[in-house]
Short mmCIF file of C-alpha atoms and ligand atoms in Angstrom, two decimals:
data_model
loop_
_atom_site.label_atom_id
_atom_site.label_comp_id
_atom_site.label_asym_id
_atom_site.label_seq_id
_atom_site.Cartn_x
_atom_site.Cartn_y
_atom_site.Cartn_z
CA UNK A 1 60.87 -29.27 -21.46
CA UNK A 2 58.24 -26.71 -19.31
CA UNK A 3 59.22 -24.54 -17.11
CA UNK A 4 57.41 -24.44 -13.79
CA UNK A 5 55.06 -27.76 -14.19
CA UNK A 6 56.15 -30.10 -11.42
CA UNK A 7 58.88 -32.81 -12.70
CA UNK A 8 58.64 -35.37 -9.70
CA UNK A 9 56.95 -35.24 -6.31
CA UNK A 10 57.05 -37.90 -4.32
CA UNK A 11 54.03 -38.14 -1.40
CA UNK A 12 54.77 -40.19 1.59
CA UNK A 13 57.38 -41.56 1.59
CA UNK A 14 58.24 -44.08 4.84
CA UNK A 15 61.36 -45.82 5.43
CA UNK A 16 62.98 -48.10 7.95
CA UNK A 17 66.67 -49.63 8.32
CA UNK A 18 66.42 -52.43 10.59
CA UNK A 19 62.92 -51.19 12.48
CA UNK A 20 64.25 -47.55 12.49
CA UNK A 21 61.98 -44.81 11.31
CA UNK A 22 64.73 -42.73 8.94
CA UNK A 23 62.17 -41.03 6.94
CA UNK A 24 59.06 -40.27 7.52
CA UNK A 25 55.97 -38.67 5.25
CA UNK A 26 58.44 -36.53 2.93
CA UNK A 27 56.63 -34.56 0.45
CA UNK A 28 59.66 -33.73 -1.84
CA UNK A 29 58.73 -31.29 -5.15
CA UNK A 30 61.21 -30.34 -7.95
CA UNK A 31 59.47 -28.87 -10.58
CA UNK A 32 61.29 -28.06 -13.92
CA UNK A 33 63.60 -25.64 -14.73
CA UNK A 34 64.20 -25.18 -11.07
CA UNK A 35 67.13 -25.98 -8.61
CA UNK A 36 66.07 -27.24 -5.89
CA UNK A 37 68.27 -27.61 -2.68
CA UNK A 38 68.08 -29.94 -0.52
CA UNK A 39 69.94 -29.37 3.38
CA UNK A 40 69.75 -30.80 6.36
CA UNK A 41 72.42 -31.92 9.13
CA UNK A 42 74.41 -35.16 8.91
CA UNK A 43 71.85 -38.16 8.64
CA UNK A 44 68.50 -35.97 8.56
CA UNK A 45 67.66 -38.42 5.56
CA UNK A 46 68.88 -36.45 2.44
CA UNK A 47 70.78 -39.43 1.03
CA UNK A 48 68.56 -41.92 1.67
CA UNK A 49 65.16 -40.47 -0.46
CA UNK A 50 67.48 -39.90 -3.11
CA UNK A 51 68.42 -43.32 -3.31
CA UNK A 52 64.61 -44.08 -3.37
CA UNK A 53 63.82 -41.41 -6.11
CA UNK A 54 66.46 -43.27 -8.41
CA UNK A 55 65.80 -46.80 -7.78
CA UNK A 56 69.15 -47.56 -5.10
CA UNK A 57 66.54 -48.38 -2.41
CA UNK A 58 63.09 -49.70 -1.86
CA UNK A 59 60.95 -47.91 -0.10
CA UNK A 60 58.54 -48.80 2.86
CA UNK A 61 55.95 -46.36 2.23
CA UNK A 62 54.86 -43.76 0.23
CA UNK A 63 54.05 -42.90 -4.03
CA UNK A 64 56.93 -41.72 -6.32
CA UNK A 65 55.06 -39.77 -9.42
CA UNK A 66 56.89 -38.35 -12.50
CA UNK A 67 54.71 -36.24 -14.64
CA UNK A 68 51.99 -36.23 -12.83
CA UNK A 69 51.56 -39.72 -12.49
CA UNK A 70 52.90 -42.86 -9.96
CA UNK A 71 55.86 -44.65 -11.46
CA UNK A 72 57.58 -47.97 -10.46
CA UNK A 73 61.53 -47.50 -9.59
CA UNK A 74 62.83 -50.29 -8.59
CA UNK A 75 66.47 -50.05 -9.82
CA UNK A 76 68.33 -47.83 -12.05
CA UNK A 77 67.19 -48.52 -15.15
CA UNK A 78 63.60 -47.27 -13.86
CA UNK A 79 65.00 -44.75 -13.02
CA UNK A 80 66.80 -43.78 -16.44
CA UNK A 81 64.50 -44.76 -18.27
CA UNK A 82 61.90 -41.59 -16.41
CA UNK A 83 64.85 -39.37 -17.32
CA UNK A 84 65.95 -39.17 -13.39
CA UNK A 85 69.91 -39.37 -13.29
CA UNK A 86 72.37 -38.64 -10.65
CA UNK A 87 75.53 -37.48 -10.35
CA UNK A 88 78.13 -38.73 -6.96
CA UNK A 89 80.73 -37.42 -5.42
CA UNK A 90 83.05 -40.41 -6.03
CA UNK A 91 82.99 -39.82 -9.43
CA UNK A 92 82.57 -43.11 -11.56
CA UNK A 93 84.26 -42.20 -14.57
CA UNK A 94 87.28 -44.94 -15.94
CA UNK A 95 90.43 -42.14 -16.25
CA UNK A 96 91.94 -43.82 -19.08
CA UNK A 97 88.73 -43.57 -21.62
CA UNK A 98 88.43 -40.04 -23.08
CA UNK A 99 85.17 -38.08 -22.36
CA UNK A 100 82.84 -39.47 -25.14
CA UNK A 101 84.04 -42.89 -24.12
CA UNK A 102 82.95 -41.94 -20.85
CA UNK A 103 79.79 -40.98 -21.81
CA UNK A 104 78.61 -44.34 -23.85
CA UNK A 105 80.32 -46.31 -21.31
CA UNK A 106 77.51 -49.10 -20.46
CA UNK A 107 74.75 -47.61 -23.01
CA UNK A 108 76.21 -48.54 -25.80
CA UNK A 109 76.09 -52.73 -24.44
CA UNK A 110 72.72 -51.43 -22.67
CA UNK A 111 70.03 -49.69 -24.88
CA UNK A 112 71.46 -48.53 -28.05
CA UNK A 113 73.82 -51.45 -29.57
CA UNK A 114 76.65 -50.57 -31.33
CA UNK A 115 77.49 -47.01 -31.85
CA UNK A 116 79.76 -45.96 -34.43
CA UNK A 117 82.65 -43.96 -32.81
CA UNK A 118 81.93 -41.21 -35.25
CA UNK A 119 78.47 -40.52 -34.22
CA UNK A 120 78.90 -41.15 -30.68
CA UNK A 121 81.29 -38.48 -30.76
CA UNK A 122 79.00 -35.99 -32.14
CA UNK A 123 76.39 -36.66 -30.53
CA UNK A 124 78.58 -35.75 -27.23
CA UNK A 125 80.00 -32.36 -29.91
CA UNK A 126 76.13 -31.60 -30.10
CA UNK A 127 75.98 -31.91 -26.16
CA UNK A 128 78.69 -29.84 -25.06
CA UNK A 129 76.97 -27.55 -28.16
CA UNK A 130 73.94 -26.90 -26.53
CA UNK A 131 75.10 -26.79 -23.32
CA UNK A 132 77.84 -24.75 -24.23
CA UNK A 133 80.48 -26.93 -21.84
CA UNK A 134 84.17 -26.06 -21.99
CA UNK A 135 85.77 -29.17 -22.99
CA UNK A 136 87.05 -31.44 -25.57
CA UNK A 137 85.06 -34.71 -26.33
CA UNK A 138 87.87 -36.72 -27.31
CA UNK A 139 90.58 -35.53 -24.16
CA UNK A 140 91.77 -38.52 -21.26
CA UNK A 141 89.82 -37.92 -18.27
CA UNK A 142 92.83 -38.36 -16.46
CA UNK A 143 94.08 -35.17 -17.82
CA UNK A 144 91.00 -33.15 -17.05
CA UNK A 145 90.56 -31.39 -13.68
CA UNK A 146 88.21 -32.92 -10.99
CA UNK A 147 85.63 -29.75 -12.26
CA UNK A 148 86.11 -31.29 -16.22
CA UNK A 149 85.52 -34.20 -14.57
CA UNK A 150 81.61 -33.12 -12.86
CA UNK A 151 80.97 -31.74 -16.24
CA UNK A 152 81.28 -34.94 -18.57
CA UNK A 153 79.54 -37.34 -15.48
CA UNK A 154 76.56 -34.29 -16.53
CA UNK A 155 76.70 -34.62 -20.36
CA UNK A 156 76.61 -38.89 -19.81
CA UNK A 157 73.16 -37.45 -17.64
CA UNK A 158 72.20 -35.62 -20.62
CA UNK A 159 72.99 -37.98 -23.00
CA UNK A 160 70.52 -40.14 -21.32
CA UNK A 161 68.00 -37.71 -21.65
CA UNK A 162 67.75 -36.32 -18.13
CA UNK A 163 64.97 -34.52 -17.00
CA UNK A 164 66.25 -34.38 -13.14
CA UNK A 165 69.45 -34.08 -12.34
CA UNK A 166 70.73 -34.90 -8.72
CA UNK A 167 74.19 -34.32 -6.61
CA UNK A 168 74.30 -34.86 -3.67
CA UNK A 169 77.46 -31.74 -2.16
CA UNK A 170 78.91 -31.87 -5.60
CA UNK A 171 81.15 -29.55 -4.50
CA UNK A 172 82.95 -31.94 -1.77
CA UNK A 173 86.04 -31.68 -3.29
CA UNK A 174 86.37 -29.19 -5.61
CA UNK A 175 87.89 -25.68 -5.10
CA UNK A 176 86.65 -22.62 -5.04
CA UNK A 177 86.94 -21.64 -8.84
CA UNK A 178 85.98 -24.66 -10.05
CA UNK A 179 82.45 -24.29 -7.72
CA UNK A 180 82.29 -21.44 -10.48
CA UNK A 181 82.42 -23.80 -12.77
CA UNK A 182 79.95 -25.72 -11.95
CA UNK A 183 77.77 -23.28 -10.76
CA UNK A 184 77.53 -22.13 -13.60
CA UNK A 185 77.14 -25.22 -15.16
CA UNK A 186 73.71 -25.34 -13.55
CA UNK A 187 72.87 -22.51 -14.25
CA UNK A 188 72.79 -23.34 -18.12
CA UNK A 189 70.82 -26.79 -16.98
CA UNK A 190 67.94 -24.77 -15.42
CA UNK A 191 67.79 -22.44 -18.20
CA UNK A 192 67.59 -25.27 -20.87
CA UNK A 193 64.38 -26.96 -17.91
CA UNK A 194 65.64 -29.13 -16.62
CA UNK A 195 65.47 -29.80 -12.85
CA UNK A 196 68.35 -29.82 -10.56
CA UNK A 197 68.27 -31.32 -6.80
CA UNK A 198 71.61 -29.74 -5.51
CA UNK A 199 72.15 -31.26 -1.63
CA UNK A 200 74.62 -29.60 -0.12
CA UNK A 201 75.70 -28.33 3.65
CA UNK A 202 76.74 -24.72 2.26
CA UNK A 203 74.66 -22.00 2.56
CA UNK A 204 76.85 -19.54 0.74
CA UNK A 205 75.99 -22.15 -2.72
CA UNK A 206 72.45 -22.60 -1.30
CA UNK A 207 71.88 -19.02 -1.88
CA UNK A 208 74.03 -18.99 -5.27
CA UNK A 209 71.55 -21.00 -7.19
CA UNK A 210 68.47 -22.20 -5.66
CA UNK A 211 64.70 -21.34 -6.49
CA UNK A 212 63.78 -23.30 -4.02
CA UNK A 213 65.15 -25.22 -0.75
CA UNK A 214 63.96 -28.15 1.26
CA UNK A 215 65.00 -28.77 4.79
CA UNK A 216 65.38 -32.00 6.43
CA UNK A 217 65.45 -33.03 10.03
CA UNK A 218 65.40 -36.01 11.57
CA UNK A 219 63.63 -38.45 8.65
CA UNK A 220 61.15 -35.75 7.91
CA UNK A 221 60.51 -32.12 5.63
CA UNK A 222 60.85 -29.80 8.24
CA UNK A 223 60.11 -26.64 5.89
CA UNK A 224 60.33 -26.34 2.07
CA UNK A 225 61.54 -22.37 1.45
CA UNK A 226 61.02 -20.20 -1.78
CA UNK A 227 64.26 -17.91 -2.80
CA UNK A 228 63.03 -15.18 -0.97
CA UNK A 229 62.91 -16.94 2.44
CA UNK A 230 66.68 -18.22 2.53
CA UNK A 231 68.78 -16.97 4.89
CA UNK A 232 71.32 -18.60 7.69
CA UNK A 233 69.14 -17.96 11.06
CA UNK A 234 65.71 -19.30 9.27
CA UNK A 235 67.94 -22.56 7.63
CA UNK A 236 70.01 -22.41 10.31
CA UNK A 237 66.87 -22.73 13.23
CA UNK A 238 65.74 -25.18 11.12
CA UNK A 239 68.12 -27.51 10.15
CA UNK A 240 69.67 -28.36 13.89
CA UNK A 241 66.25 -27.87 15.46
CA UNK A 242 67.23 -25.98 18.18
CA UNK A 243 70.86 -24.46 19.28
CA UNK A 244 73.76 -27.38 19.59
CA UNK A 245 74.25 -26.98 23.12
CA UNK A 246 75.61 -30.07 23.83
CA UNK A 247 78.22 -30.34 26.53
CA UNK A 248 81.65 -29.99 24.65
CA UNK A 249 83.60 -29.16 27.87
CA UNK A 250 87.37 -29.76 27.46
CA UNK A 251 90.32 -29.81 29.76
CA UNK A 252 91.48 -26.20 29.73
CA UNK A 253 94.04 -26.25 27.40
CA UNK A 254 97.37 -24.31 28.28
CA UNK A 255 98.71 -22.23 26.09
CA UNK A 256 102.45 -21.30 25.41
CA UNK A 257 103.16 -18.00 25.37
CA UNK A 258 106.67 -17.95 24.23
CA UNK A 259 105.55 -19.28 20.94
CA UNK A 260 103.18 -16.35 19.41
CA UNK A 261 101.77 -14.55 16.16
CA UNK A 262 100.89 -11.34 15.91
CA UNK A 263 99.77 -9.71 12.72
CA UNK A 264 98.81 -5.85 13.25
CA UNK A 265 97.23 -3.93 10.76
CA UNK A 266 97.46 -5.64 8.03
CA UNK A 267 96.20 -5.23 4.69
CA UNK A 268 96.22 -6.81 1.05
CA UNK A 269 93.42 -5.22 -1.86
CA UNK A 270 90.95 -5.53 -1.32
CA UNK A 271 90.56 -8.39 0.77
CA UNK A 272 92.59 -7.33 3.67
CA UNK A 273 91.63 -4.89 6.31
CA UNK A 274 92.79 -3.72 8.62
CA UNK A 275 93.43 -7.27 10.61
CA UNK A 276 94.71 -7.94 13.99
CA UNK A 277 95.03 -10.58 16.58
CA UNK A 278 97.68 -12.33 18.33
CA UNK A 279 97.89 -16.54 18.46
CA UNK A 280 99.64 -18.50 20.65
CA UNK A 281 101.14 -22.44 21.03
CA UNK A 282 98.50 -24.71 22.36
CA UNK A 283 95.99 -23.63 20.77
CA UNK A 284 93.42 -24.27 17.82
CA UNK A 285 92.56 -20.82 15.99
CA UNK A 286 89.93 -21.33 13.69
CA UNK A 287 89.19 -18.69 11.51
CA UNK A 288 85.37 -18.67 10.17
CA UNK A 289 83.65 -16.64 7.36
CA UNK A 290 81.95 -17.05 2.90
CA UNK A 291 84.34 -17.92 1.06
CA UNK A 292 85.33 -15.13 -0.67
CA UNK A 293 86.35 -12.59 2.88
CA UNK A 294 89.97 -12.81 2.24
CA UNK A 295 91.50 -16.50 4.79
CA UNK A 296 93.40 -17.70 2.30
CA UNK A 297 94.92 -14.38 1.82
CA UNK A 298 95.09 -13.96 5.44
CA UNK A 299 97.42 -17.58 5.75
CA UNK A 300 98.83 -16.80 2.34
CA UNK A 301 100.69 -13.39 3.69
CA UNK A 302 101.24 -14.87 7.34
CA UNK A 303 102.96 -17.53 5.53
CA UNK A 304 104.78 -15.74 2.98
CA UNK A 305 103.17 -16.64 -0.62
CA UNK A 306 101.36 -13.21 -0.52
CA UNK A 307 102.71 -10.40 -0.04
CA UNK A 308 100.62 -7.82 2.02
CA UNK A 309 100.00 -3.82 1.36
CA UNK A 310 100.32 -2.65 4.79
CA UNK A 311 100.48 -3.58 8.38
CA UNK A 312 103.28 -5.94 10.40
CA UNK A 313 103.17 -9.98 11.10
CA UNK A 314 105.53 -11.15 13.53
CA UNK A 315 107.03 -14.41 14.72
CA UNK A 316 108.23 -14.54 18.57
CA UNK A 317 108.77 -10.53 18.00
CA UNK A 318 110.71 -10.36 14.70
CA UNK A 319 108.92 -9.54 11.13
CA UNK A 320 107.87 -13.00 9.68
CA UNK A 321 110.43 -13.21 6.19
CA UNK A 322 108.82 -13.24 3.06
CA UNK A 323 110.39 -15.77 1.55
CA UNK A 324 108.17 -18.80 1.79
CA UNK A 325 112.07 -21.28 2.35
CA UNK A 326 112.69 -19.31 5.61
CA UNK A 327 109.76 -19.52 7.13
CA UNK A 328 109.57 -22.48 6.80
CA UNK A 329 113.33 -23.05 8.89
CA UNK A 330 111.86 -21.04 11.52
CA UNK A 331 108.76 -24.04 11.98
CA UNK A 332 106.30 -22.46 9.85
CA UNK A 333 103.91 -25.06 7.48
CA UNK A 334 100.98 -24.19 4.86
CA UNK A 335 98.54 -26.64 3.65
CA UNK A 336 96.50 -25.20 0.95
CA UNK A 337 93.03 -24.55 0.05
CA UNK A 338 93.05 -26.43 -3.47
CA UNK A 339 95.97 -29.92 -2.30
CA UNK A 340 95.82 -30.49 -5.94
CA UNK A 341 96.87 -27.71 -7.22
CA UNK A 342 99.16 -26.64 -4.84
CA UNK A 343 99.74 -28.92 -1.89
CA UNK A 344 101.26 -31.92 -3.72
CA UNK A 345 102.11 -32.96 -6.80
CA UNK A 346 100.77 -35.62 -8.10
CA UNK A 347 102.77 -37.65 -10.26
CA UNK A 348 105.52 -37.61 -7.89
CA UNK A 349 105.52 -40.06 -5.40
CA UNK A 350 104.40 -40.08 -1.24
CA UNK A 351 108.15 -40.49 -0.65
CA UNK A 352 109.36 -36.59 -2.33
CA UNK A 353 105.36 -35.19 -1.68
CA UNK A 354 106.74 -35.38 2.37
CA UNK A 355 109.76 -35.42 2.12
CA UNK A 356 110.60 -31.95 -0.24
CA UNK A 357 110.21 -30.04 2.92
CA UNK A 358 113.02 -31.27 4.44
CA UNK A 359 115.25 -30.79 1.84
CA UNK A 360 117.31 -28.69 4.66
CA UNK A 361 117.04 -31.39 6.76
CA UNK A 362 117.91 -34.51 4.66
CA UNK A 363 120.73 -33.03 2.39
CA UNK A 364 124.78 -31.82 2.66
CA UNK A 365 125.76 -29.67 0.65
CA UNK A 366 123.08 -29.41 -1.39
CA UNK A 367 123.07 -32.55 -2.16
CA UNK A 368 119.38 -35.33 -0.87
CA UNK A 369 120.99 -37.59 1.12
CA UNK A 370 118.76 -40.76 0.42
CA UNK A 371 118.41 -43.01 2.60
CA UNK A 372 117.69 -40.16 5.28
CA UNK A 373 114.91 -39.07 2.75
CA UNK A 374 113.34 -43.00 2.42
CA UNK A 375 113.16 -43.13 6.38
CA UNK A 376 111.88 -40.33 6.48
CA UNK A 377 109.09 -41.11 4.58
CA UNK A 378 108.65 -44.45 5.72
CA UNK A 379 108.10 -42.75 9.55
CA UNK A 380 105.13 -40.11 7.63
CA UNK A 381 103.62 -43.68 6.16
CA UNK A 382 103.43 -45.31 9.64
CA UNK A 383 102.98 -42.27 12.35
CA UNK A 384 100.23 -40.40 9.92
CA UNK A 385 98.69 -44.24 8.26
CA UNK A 386 99.41 -43.43 5.47
CA UNK A 387 97.52 -45.69 2.74
CA UNK A 388 98.49 -47.15 0.88
CA UNK A 389 101.83 -48.78 2.77
CA UNK A 390 103.87 -48.36 -0.35
CA UNK A 391 106.35 -44.68 -0.68
CA UNK A 392 106.68 -45.53 -4.25
CA UNK A 393 103.22 -44.99 -4.56
CA UNK A 394 102.15 -41.99 -7.08
CA UNK A 395 100.41 -39.02 -4.71
CA UNK A 396 97.54 -39.24 -8.21
CA UNK A 397 97.05 -42.04 -7.29
CA UNK A 398 95.59 -42.08 -3.19
CA UNK A 399 92.69 -41.23 -2.16
CA UNK A 400 90.90 -37.84 -0.95
CA UNK A 401 92.03 -38.38 2.42
CA UNK A 402 95.40 -39.61 2.04
CA UNK A 403 96.23 -37.14 0.00
CA UNK A 404 95.77 -34.90 2.63
CA UNK A 405 97.64 -37.06 5.16
CA UNK A 406 100.47 -36.78 3.22
CA UNK A 407 100.80 -32.60 2.77
CA UNK A 408 100.06 -32.62 6.21
CA UNK A 409 102.86 -35.54 7.32
CA UNK A 410 105.51 -33.32 5.19
CA UNK A 411 104.96 -30.87 8.12
CA UNK A 412 103.66 -32.95 11.02
CA UNK A 413 106.89 -35.00 10.49
CA UNK A 414 109.36 -31.73 11.15
CA UNK A 415 107.99 -30.43 14.07
CA UNK A 416 106.21 -26.68 13.05
CA UNK A 417 105.42 -23.96 15.34
CA UNK A 418 103.22 -22.74 13.40
CA UNK A 419 100.60 -24.08 11.41
CA UNK A 420 98.27 -22.90 8.82
CA UNK A 421 95.43 -25.06 7.36
CA UNK A 422 92.92 -23.51 4.53
CA UNK A 423 90.08 -25.54 4.27
CA UNK A 424 91.73 -29.00 5.92
CA UNK A 425 89.25 -31.24 5.57
CA UNK A 426 87.91 -30.67 1.87
CA UNK A 427 87.67 -33.85 0.17
CA UNK A 428 88.35 -36.06 2.63
CA UNK A 429 86.06 -38.98 4.38
CA UNK A 430 84.75 -39.36 7.46
CA UNK A 431 87.14 -42.21 9.03
CA UNK A 432 90.20 -39.45 7.51
CA UNK A 433 89.23 -36.62 9.73
CA UNK A 434 89.23 -37.55 12.67
CA UNK A 435 93.02 -38.98 12.07
CA UNK A 436 93.76 -35.69 10.68
CA UNK A 437 92.11 -33.81 14.39
CA UNK A 438 94.07 -36.13 16.24
CA UNK A 439 96.83 -34.68 14.57
CA UNK A 440 96.30 -30.96 15.06
CA UNK A 441 94.83 -31.67 18.66
CA UNK A 442 98.18 -33.58 19.78
CA UNK A 443 100.36 -31.01 17.28
CA UNK A 444 99.03 -27.85 19.40
CA UNK A 445 99.36 -29.64 22.95
CA UNK A 446 103.37 -30.17 22.11
CA UNK A 447 102.44 -26.73 21.85
CA UNK A 448 102.24 -25.20 18.41
CA UNK A 449 99.96 -22.43 16.97
CA UNK A 450 97.89 -24.30 14.51
CA UNK A 451 95.55 -21.40 12.45
CA UNK A 452 92.71 -23.69 10.41
CA UNK A 453 90.43 -21.94 8.06
CA UNK A 454 87.58 -23.75 7.76
CA UNK A 455 84.05 -23.19 5.74
CA UNK A 456 82.75 -26.20 7.57
CA UNK A 457 81.00 -25.21 10.77
CA UNK A 458 80.85 -28.16 12.68
CA UNK A 459 84.45 -28.53 12.21
CA UNK A 460 85.39 -24.98 12.76
CA UNK A 461 83.22 -25.08 15.79
CA UNK A 462 84.27 -28.42 17.32
CA UNK A 463 87.75 -28.44 16.67
CA UNK A 464 88.42 -24.83 16.74
CA UNK A 465 89.64 -23.66 20.62
CA UNK A 466 89.02 -20.03 19.55
CA UNK A 467 87.02 -18.75 16.05
CA UNK A 468 87.97 -15.29 14.47
CA UNK A 469 84.82 -14.74 12.12
CA UNK A 470 85.79 -12.46 9.45
CA UNK A 471 83.43 -10.36 7.16
CA UNK A 472 84.06 -8.20 4.22
CA UNK A 473 88.11 -8.71 4.95
CA UNK A 474 87.63 -7.93 8.62
CA UNK A 475 87.76 -9.69 11.76
CA UNK A 476 83.81 -9.10 12.51
CA UNK A 477 83.30 -11.66 16.00
CA UNK A 478 85.04 -13.73 18.27
CA UNK A 479 84.22 -16.96 19.99
CA UNK A 480 85.36 -18.85 22.71
CA UNK A 481 85.46 -23.03 21.82
CA UNK A 482 81.98 -22.97 24.22
CA UNK A 483 80.12 -20.37 23.71
CA UNK A 484 80.11 -20.48 20.21
CA UNK A 485 76.83 -22.08 18.00
CA UNK A 486 76.64 -23.23 14.08
CA UNK A 487 74.63 -20.79 13.90
CA UNK A 488 75.85 -17.97 15.75
CA UNK A 489 78.99 -18.61 13.18
CA UNK A 490 77.55 -18.38 10.19
CA UNK A 491 74.96 -15.32 11.10
CA UNK A 492 78.46 -12.94 12.56
CA UNK A 493 79.72 -14.50 8.54
CA UNK A 494 76.74 -13.16 6.40
CA UNK A 495 77.59 -10.26 8.70
CA UNK A 496 74.98 -9.91 11.55
CA UNK A 497 76.26 -9.97 15.28
CA UNK A 498 75.30 -12.32 17.64
CA UNK A 499 75.05 -12.35 21.33
CA UNK A 500 77.52 -14.71 22.31
CA UNK A 501 79.95 -13.12 19.60
CA UNK A 502 82.62 -10.30 21.26
CA UNK A 503 81.82 -7.84 18.34
CA UNK A 504 85.86 -6.51 17.27
P1 LIG B 1 72.22 -37.69 4.89
O1 LIG B 1 72.42 -37.84 3.44
O2 LIG B 1 70.74 -36.54 5.18
O3 LIG B 1 73.15 -38.20 6.35
P2 LIG B 1 71.27 -40.67 4.83
O4 LIG B 1 69.94 -40.80 3.91
O5 LIG B 1 72.58 -40.65 4.67
O6 LIG B 1 71.40 -38.87 5.90
O7 LIG B 1 71.01 -40.87 6.30
C1 LIG B 1 70.23 -40.94 7.82
C2 LIG B 1 69.44 -42.09 7.56
O8 LIG B 1 69.80 -43.39 7.83
C3 LIG B 1 70.87 -42.30 9.28
O9 LIG B 1 70.29 -42.60 11.05
C4 LIG B 1 71.36 -43.27 8.16
O10 LIG B 1 71.99 -43.62 9.44
C5 LIG B 1 70.74 -44.23 8.12
N1 LIG B 1 70.86 -44.59 6.76
C6 LIG B 1 71.40 -44.71 5.35
N2 LIG B 1 71.77 -45.89 5.06
C7 LIG B 1 71.49 -46.97 6.16
C8 LIG B 1 71.71 -48.51 5.98
N3 LIG B 1 71.92 -48.64 4.65
N4 LIG B 1 71.34 -49.18 6.30
C9 LIG B 1 71.11 -48.80 7.54
N5 LIG B 1 70.89 -47.54 8.23
C10 LIG B 1 71.10 -46.81 7.22
MG1 LIG B 2 74.25 -37.91 2.71
#
């Protein structure tokens, strides 16, 4: 694979759904050896152009060129034959099979005849060696982390000789550490000359990874930027086209001044420096900032899961304990960033996972009352519409959205006074997202303090009543619900002062 040569090009792609134009004159170009990012707001047409390139949808006009030649891609097999492969958000692996078995699933029958197990394993081993992946070809997929599963998907693509690998929001269900591993993998693929088309709505990832960036808006390409031209202001303005100034007026929310959290001069290693703020019952306080800006450490210190080096945390005037159990009894709850590691016990049932934080209310003399526990769980399943409605179901078997409902339901069923949320909707489908926001609003209206760390700019600017943006371990700017735009929040997170924000 020869770097810098054009791998794939589209010319004048046109597509309508039910008479509505969703792609108009799309000219996309991806070279060998480049990570090409594709950004755009929801509905811009990113997934549709990908589906056309990969033969899922038929185009209504235009041409696709691979290696300079017009090609007809009418189905997935055509795409595969041209070396084009997609890694989908919802991974398509069979958990009970091994890495090797998954990689060859389908292929053995489709175009390899019957391959011996030994040969399959050898060829997987060779690929793993070539790309320096850290993965055991004999591991059962069920035992792998999300990042490793994604590696298996990538290996699967490589085993089919993919030269263009398309990733549609691949990090949406990964933790920060797992994402970092994926980025290393992507670097390796680029090094070997593959082309990568990378769809993301996270600018920091695009900064980290991409050689070029194509921005789409309303079905058109509005710009192709070189690495050096990529910056928050340019990209956001291109994506949105204008400042999102739609009216977001809301009935002024009452603050409950007798329920409050004060953080004074908090410091924690190099991550938090002299952080001070007060949050009141009745408000959803959003905390913005880039990944690694200290937000997770902040909520962990408040919860008692991390111990600050300096400063004070006061809840209703009294110092907060360093013991999590005590804080939970006072009404604290935390929905952690990586729910699969810290949020729930995957092999345990919905019931156990919900009741786990409420043993204080469900037991006598240290023994949990099984009937009470069951009723507690049934109520939560009902109130928060957790699906399936089966309290015995292991949480590992639920969708991302329902897993998060379990983690949130555990706290909501206790009527918490302070709820800390760290990236609460990562990997959660749209429908469930709306439910989660609804629960948060209701909880705030009942007088609780909600502190929400989020990297999702839409969520941050639409759901929060007030936003504090961190930069380099400090609070940098404060926004109100009404003056916060996605652009200005992103700028502040990148360390640039804005007109709308109040400098801190
Ligand atoms: P993005 O991936 O950038 O969020 P999409 O490509 O999914 O955007 O969607 C672009 C537009 O096409 C949207 O308005 C969406 O509603 C519409 N669309 C996508 N797929 C279909 C479909 N199968 N039928 C009808 N409309 C669709
Ligand atoms: Mg999409």
